[in-house]
């Protein structure tokens, strides 16, 4: 086993431990983004989730991006070809985000020092619920082993998000039920 493969296994272990240690989505997603960034020697990572209408990708978390870049504007699926393709279930790579028409905010990418981008779907039960992006400061093409590793991280992220949503729904149901019973006994 190569040194890189050992590093991938350690990172997957860290991500799995993080998912098992907290039901707080913000904590889990931030740890995942940080691990993905470090493991793949990237500049940054972001995780965005589709809104209820499926038209906009909402900020979930990020690691390594400036606040200015994160405030560049709304990610509208209709205007972002990289996200349109990713949300069909494909892994999409862009060599130069500053000049590629698939990228919605090329000027912001240049200002942030972003060159290459890899976008991966977050998929649960066959539904694409969001996108994980890895950003690089240099022109780069990810290898197949890097894509496989990033896909595993994206799938774990999607499971963590779904677990957090289910936990939140159960907690809300429980609180409504206990409030109703409390009202009935008064």
mmCIF file with all atom_site columns, N, CA and C in Angstrom, residues 8-49:
data_model
loop_
_atom_site.group_PDB
_atom_site.id
_atom_site.type_symbol
_atom_site.label_atom_id
_atom_site.label_alt_id
_atom_site.label_comp_id
_atom_site.label_asym_id
_atom_site.label_entity_id
_atom_site.label_seq_id
_atom_site.pdbx_PDB_ins_code
_atom_site.Cartn_x
_atom_site.Cartn_y
_atom_site.Cartn_z
_atom_site.occupancy
_atom_site.B_iso_or_equiv
_atom_site.pdbx_formal_charge
_atom_site.auth_seq_id
_atom_site.auth_comp_id
_atom_site.auth_asym_id
_atom_site.auth_atom_id
_atom_site.pdbx_PDB_model_num
ATOM 1   N N  . UNK A 1 8  ? -5.118  8.294  2.754  1.00 0.00 ? 8  UNK A N  1
ATOM 2   C CA . UNK A 1 8  ? -6.559  8.283  2.450  1.00 0.00 ? 8  UNK A CA 1
ATOM 3   C C  . UNK A 1 8  ? -7.326  7.475  3.496  1.00 0.00 ? 8  UNK A C  1
ATOM 4   N N  . UNK A 1 9  ? -6.791  6.312  3.878  1.00 0.00 ? 9  UNK A N  1
ATOM 5   C CA . UNK A 1 9  ? -7.464  5.497  4.891  1.00 0.00 ? 9  UNK A CA 1
ATOM 6   C C  . UNK A 1 9  ? -7.541  6.236  6.231  1.00 0.00 ? 9  UNK A C  1
ATOM 7   N N  . UNK A 1 10 ? -6.449  6.895  6.601  1.00 0.00 ? 10 UNK A N  1
ATOM 8   C CA . UNK A 1 10 ? -6.463  7.667  7.863  1.00 0.00 ? 10 UNK A CA 1
ATOM 9   C C  . UNK A 1 10 ? -7.518  8.773  7.802  1.00 0.00 ? 10 UNK A C  1
ATOM 10  N N  . UNK A 1 11 ? -7.620  9.424  6.657  1.00 0.00 ? 11 UNK A N  1
ATOM 11  C CA . UNK A 1 11 ? -8.604  10.501 6.510  1.00 0.00 ? 11 UNK A CA 1
ATOM 12  C C  . UNK A 1 11 ? -10.027 9.959  6.561  1.00 0.00 ? 11 UNK A C  1
ATOM 13  N N  . UNK A 1 12 ? -10.268 8.831  5.897  1.00 0.00 ? 12 UNK A N  1
ATOM 14  C CA . UNK A 1 12 ? -11.604 8.223  5.959  1.00 0.00 ? 12 UNK A CA 1
ATOM 15  C C  . UNK A 1 12 ? -11.947 7.835  7.396  1.00 0.00 ? 12 UNK A C  1
ATOM 16  N N  . UNK A 1 13 ? -10.953 7.324  8.108  1.00 0.00 ? 13 UNK A N  1
ATOM 17  C CA . UNK A 1 13 ? -11.160 6.983  9.516  1.00 0.00 ? 13 UNK A CA 1
ATOM 18  C C  . UNK A 1 13 ? -11.534 8.234  10.310 1.00 0.00 ? 13 UNK A C  1
ATOM 19  N N  . UNK A 1 14 ? -10.811 9.339  10.095 1.00 0.00 ? 14 UNK A N  1
ATOM 20  C CA . UNK A 1 14 ? -11.096 10.594 10.807 1.00 0.00 ? 14 UNK A CA 1
ATOM 21  C C  . UNK A 1 14 ? -12.497 11.105 10.487 1.00 0.00 ? 14 UNK A C  1
ATOM 22  N N  . UNK A 1 15 ? -12.881 11.029 9.229  1.00 0.00 ? 15 UNK A N  1
ATOM 23  C CA . UNK A 1 15 ? -14.211 11.491 8.832  1.00 0.00 ? 15 UNK A CA 1
ATOM 24  C C  . UNK A 1 15 ? -15.287 10.618 9.486  1.00 0.00 ? 15 UNK A C  1
ATOM 25  N N  . UNK A 1 16 ? -15.101 9.300  9.455  1.00 0.00 ? 16 UNK A N  1
ATOM 26  C CA . UNK A 1 16 ? -16.081 8.398  10.071 1.00 0.00 ? 16 UNK A CA 1
ATOM 27  C C  . UNK A 1 16 ? -16.186 8.653  11.572 1.00 0.00 ? 16 UNK A C  1
ATOM 28  N N  . UNK A 1 17 ? -15.058 8.885  12.227 1.00 0.00 ? 17 UNK A N  1
ATOM 29  C CA . UNK A 1 17 ? -15.081 9.183  13.664 1.00 0.00 ? 17 UNK A CA 1
ATOM 30  C C  . UNK A 1 17 ? -15.830 10.483 13.938 1.00 0.00 ? 17 UNK A C  1
ATOM 31  N N  . UNK A 1 18 ? -15.624 11.471 13.099 1.00 0.00 ? 18 UNK A N  1
ATOM 32  C CA . UNK A 1 18 ? -16.309 12.756 13.268 1.00 0.00 ? 18 UNK A CA 1
ATOM 33  C C  . UNK A 1 18 ? -17.820 12.578 13.108 1.00 0.00 ? 18 UNK A C  1
ATOM 34  N N  . UNK A 1 19 ? -18.227 11.814 12.101 1.00 0.00 ? 19 UNK A N  1
ATOM 35  C CA . UNK A 1 19 ? -19.654 11.591 11.859 1.00 0.00 ? 19 UNK A CA 1
ATOM 36  C C  . UNK A 1 19 ? -20.283 10.879 13.050 1.00 0.00 ? 19 UNK A C  1
ATOM 37  N N  . UNK A 1 20 ? -19.563 9.919  13.633 1.00 0.00 ? 20 UNK A N  1
ATOM 38  C CA . UNK A 1 20 ? -20.091 9.178  14.774 1.00 0.00 ? 20 UNK A CA 1
ATOM 39  C C  . UNK A 1 20 ? -20.047 9.950  16.081 1.00 0.00 ? 20 UNK A C  1
ATOM 40  N N  . UNK A 1 21 ? -19.258 11.012 16.146 1.00 0.00 ? 21 UNK A N  1
ATOM 41  C CA . UNK A 1 21 ? -19.088 11.714 17.413 1.00 0.00 ? 21 UNK A CA 1
ATOM 42  C C  . UNK A 1 21 ? -20.055 12.874 17.623 1.00 0.00 ? 21 UNK A C  1
ATOM 43  N N  . UNK A 1 22 ? -20.751 13.298 16.575 1.00 0.00 ? 22 UNK A N  1
ATOM 44  C CA . UNK A 1 22 ? -21.623 14.466 16.723 1.00 0.00 ? 22 UNK A CA 1
ATOM 45  C C  . UNK A 1 22 ? -22.826 14.374 15.777 1.00 0.00 ? 22 UNK A C  1
ATOM 46  N N  . UNK A 1 23 ? -23.958 14.848 16.258 1.00 0.00 ? 23 UNK A N  1
ATOM 47  C CA . UNK A 1 23 ? -25.138 14.970 15.399 1.00 0.00 ? 23 UNK A CA 1
ATOM 48  C C  . UNK A 1 23 ? -25.348 16.425 14.989 1.00 0.00 ? 23 UNK A C  1
ATOM 49  N N  . UNK A 1 24 ? -24.404 17.266 15.359 1.00 0.00 ? 24 UNK A N  1
ATOM 50  C CA . UNK A 1 24 ? -24.475 18.680 14.990 1.00 0.00 ? 24 UNK A CA 1
ATOM 51  C C  . UNK A 1 24 ? -23.945 18.824 13.569 1.00 0.00 ? 24 UNK A C  1
ATOM 52  N N  . UNK A 1 25 ? -24.825 19.124 12.609 1.00 0.00 ? 25 UNK A N  1
ATOM 53  C CA . UNK A 1 25 ? -24.410 19.144 11.199 1.00 0.00 ? 25 UNK A CA 1
ATOM 54  C C  . UNK A 1 25 ? -23.270 20.116 10.908 1.00 0.00 ? 25 UNK A C  1
ATOM 55  N N  . UNK A 1 26 ? -23.280 21.292 11.519 1.00 0.00 ? 26 UNK A N  1
ATOM 56  C CA . UNK A 1 26 ? -22.235 22.281 11.226 1.00 0.00 ? 26 UNK A CA 1
ATOM 57  C C  . UNK A 1 26 ? -20.860 21.754 11.627 1.00 0.00 ? 26 UNK A C  1
ATOM 58  N N  . UNK A 1 27 ? -20.781 21.117 12.776 1.00 0.00 ? 27 UNK A N  1
ATOM 59  C CA . UNK A 1 27 ? -19.511 20.565 13.255 1.00 0.00 ? 27 UNK A CA 1
ATOM 60  C C  . UNK A 1 27 ? -19.015 19.457 12.350 1.00 0.00 ? 27 UNK A C  1
ATOM 61  N N  . UNK A 1 28 ? -19.911 18.548 12.007 1.00 0.00 ? 28 UNK A N  1
ATOM 62  C CA . UNK A 1 28 ? -19.539 17.397 11.183 1.00 0.00 ? 28 UNK A CA 1
ATOM 63  C C  . UNK A 1 28 ? -19.105 17.854 9.791  1.00 0.00 ? 28 UNK A C  1
ATOM 64  N N  . UNK A 1 29 ? -19.897 18.723 9.168  1.00 0.00 ? 29 UNK A N  1
ATOM 65  C CA . UNK A 1 29 ? -19.576 19.148 7.800  1.00 0.00 ? 29 UNK A CA 1
ATOM 66  C C  . UNK A 1 29 ? -18.271 19.939 7.756  1.00 0.00 ? 29 UNK A C  1
ATOM 67  N N  . UNK A 1 30 ? -18.038 20.775 8.749  1.00 0.00 ? 30 UNK A N  1
ATOM 68  C CA . UNK A 1 30 ? -16.781 21.531 8.748  1.00 0.00 ? 30 UNK A CA 1
ATOM 69  C C  . UNK A 1 30 ? -15.571 20.590 8.874  1.00 0.00 ? 30 UNK A C  1
ATOM 70  N N  . UNK A 1 31 ? -15.678 19.588 9.729  1.00 0.00 ? 31 UNK A N  1
ATOM 71  C CA . UNK A 1 31 ? -14.587 18.616 9.869  1.00 0.00 ? 31 UNK A CA 1
ATOM 72  C C  . UNK A 1 31 ? -14.349 17.852 8.572  1.00 0.00 ? 31 UNK A C  1
ATOM 73  N N  . UNK A 1 32 ? -15.426 17.501 7.897  1.00 0.00 ? 32 UNK A N  1
ATOM 74  C CA . UNK A 1 32 ? -15.303 16.792 6.617  1.00 0.00 ? 32 UNK A CA 1
ATOM 75  C C  . UNK A 1 32 ? -14.606 17.688 5.590  1.00 0.00 ? 32 UNK A C  1
ATOM 76  N N  . UNK A 1 33 ? -15.018 18.947 5.500  1.00 0.00 ? 33 UNK A N  1
ATOM 77  C CA . UNK A 1 33 ? -14.406 19.866 4.529  1.00 0.00 ? 33 UNK A CA 1
ATOM 78  C C  . UNK A 1 33 ? -12.919 20.056 4.830  1.00 0.00 ? 33 UNK A C  1
ATOM 79  N N  . UNK A 1 34 ? -12.574 20.151 6.099  1.00 0.00 ? 34 UNK A N  1
ATOM 80  C CA . UNK A 1 34 ? -11.170 20.321 6.488  1.00 0.00 ? 34 UNK A CA 1
ATOM 81  C C  . UNK A 1 34 ? -10.364 19.073 6.122  1.00 0.00 ? 34 UNK A C  1
ATOM 82  N N  . UNK A 1 35 ? -10.876 17.892 6.420  1.00 0.00 ? 35 UNK A N  1
ATOM 83  C CA . UNK A 1 35 ? -10.172 16.648 6.098  1.00 0.00 ? 35 UNK A CA 1
ATOM 84  C C  . UNK A 1 35 ? -9.995  16.489 4.594  1.00 0.00 ? 35 UNK A C  1
ATOM 85  N N  . UNK A 1 36 ? -11.031 16.787 3.829  1.00 0.00 ? 36 UNK A N  1
ATOM 86  C CA . UNK A 1 36 ? -10.947 16.660 2.366  1.00 0.00 ? 36 UNK A CA 1
ATOM 87  C C  . UNK A 1 36 ? -9.887  17.604 1.817  1.00 0.00 ? 36 UNK A C  1
ATOM 88  N N  . UNK A 1 37 ? -9.847  18.821 2.329  1.00 0.00 ? 37 UNK A N  1
ATOM 89  C CA . UNK A 1 37 ? -8.858  19.801 1.866  1.00 0.00 ? 37 UNK A CA 1
ATOM 90  C C  . UNK A 1 37 ? -7.442  19.304 2.136  1.00 0.00 ? 37 UNK A C  1
ATOM 91  N N  . UNK A 1 38 ? -7.198  18.859 3.353  1.00 0.00 ? 38 UNK A N  1
ATOM 92  C CA . UNK A 1 38 ? -5.848  18.406 3.721  1.00 0.00 ? 38 UNK A CA 1
ATOM 93  C C  . UNK A 1 38 ? -5.453  17.137 2.970  1.00 0.00 ? 38 UNK A C  1
ATOM 94  N N  . UNK A 1 39 ? -6.351  16.179 2.901  1.00 0.00 ? 39 UNK A N  1
ATOM 95  C CA . UNK A 1 39 ? -6.028  14.885 2.290  1.00 0.00 ? 39 UNK A CA 1
ATOM 96  C C  . UNK A 1 39 ? -5.690  15.003 0.814  1.00 0.00 ? 39 UNK A C  1
ATOM 97  N N  . UNK A 1 40 ? -6.357  15.911 0.135  1.00 0.00 ? 40 UNK A N  1
ATOM 98  C CA . UNK A 1 40 ? -6.141  16.041 -1.304 1.00 0.00 ? 40 UNK A CA 1
ATOM 99  C C  . UNK A 1 40 ? -5.225  17.213 -1.644 1.00 0.00 ? 40 UNK A C  1
ATOM 100 N N  . UNK A 1 41 ? -4.566  17.764 -0.630 1.00 0.00 ? 41 UNK A N  1
ATOM 101 C CA . UNK A 1 41 ? -3.636  18.886 -0.837 1.00 0.00 ? 41 UNK A CA 1
ATOM 102 C C  . UNK A 1 41 ? -4.291  19.975 -1.691 1.00 0.00 ? 41 UNK A C  1
ATOM 103 N N  . UNK A 1 42 ? -5.532  20.295 -1.335 1.00 0.00 ? 42 UNK A N  1
ATOM 104 C CA . UNK A 1 42 ? -6.270  21.334 -2.057 1.00 0.00 ? 42 UNK A CA 1
ATOM 105 C C  . UNK A 1 42 ? -6.162  22.657 -1.301 1.00 0.00 ? 42 UNK A C  1
ATOM 106 N N  . UNK A 1 43 ? -6.617  23.719 -1.936 1.00 0.00 ? 43 UNK A N  1
ATOM 107 C CA . UNK A 1 43 ? -6.652  25.042 -1.287 1.00 0.00 ? 43 UNK A CA 1
ATOM 108 C C  . UNK A 1 43 ? -7.829  25.125 -0.324 1.00 0.00 ? 43 UNK A C  1
ATOM 109 N N  . UNK A 1 44 ? -8.971  24.570 -0.751 1.00 0.00 ? 44 UNK A N  1
ATOM 110 C CA . UNK A 1 44 ? -10.198 24.728 0.025  1.00 0.00 ? 44 UNK A CA 1
ATOM 111 C C  . UNK A 1 44 ? -11.236 23.687 -0.373 1.00 0.00 ? 44 UNK A C  1
ATOM 112 N N  . UNK A 1 45 ? -12.293 23.643 0.420  1.00 0.00 ? 45 UNK A N  1
ATOM 113 C CA . UNK A 1 45 ? -13.416 22.750 0.142  1.00 0.00 ? 45 UNK A CA 1
ATOM 114 C C  . UNK A 1 45 ? -14.696 23.446 0.600  1.00 0.00 ? 45 UNK A C  1
ATOM 115 N N  . UNK A 1 46 ? -15.755 23.275 -0.166 1.00 0.00 ? 46 UNK A N  1
ATOM 116 C CA . UNK A 1 46 ? -17.061 23.781 0.263  1.00 0.00 ? 46 UNK A CA 1
ATOM 117 C C  . UNK A 1 46 ? -18.104 22.684 0.091  1.00 0.00 ? 46 UNK A C  1
ATOM 118 N N  . UNK A 1 47 ? -19.110 22.737 0.936  1.00 0.00 ? 47 UNK A N  1
ATOM 119 C CA . UNK A 1 47 ? -20.244 21.818 0.848  1.00 0.00 ? 47 UNK A CA 1
ATOM 120 C C  . UNK A 1 47 ? -21.491 22.676 0.801  1.00 0.00 ? 47 UNK A C  1
ATOM 121 N N  . UNK A 1 48 ? -22.270 22.531 -0.271 1.00 0.00 ? 48 UNK A N  1
ATOM 122 C CA . UNK A 1 48 ? -23.498 23.312 -0.449 1.00 0.00 ? 48 UNK A CA 1
ATOM 123 C C  . UNK A 1 48 ? -24.673 22.361 -0.639 1.00 0.00 ? 48 UNK A C  1
ATOM 124 N N  . UNK A 1 49 ? -25.823 22.780 -0.122 1.00 0.00 ? 49 UNK A N  1
ATOM 125 C CA . UNK A 1 49 ? -27.027 21.946 -0.185 1.00 0.00 ? 49 UNK A CA 1
ATOM 126 C C  . UNK A 1 49 ? -28.101 22.624 -1.008 1.00 0.00 ? 49 UNK A C  1
#
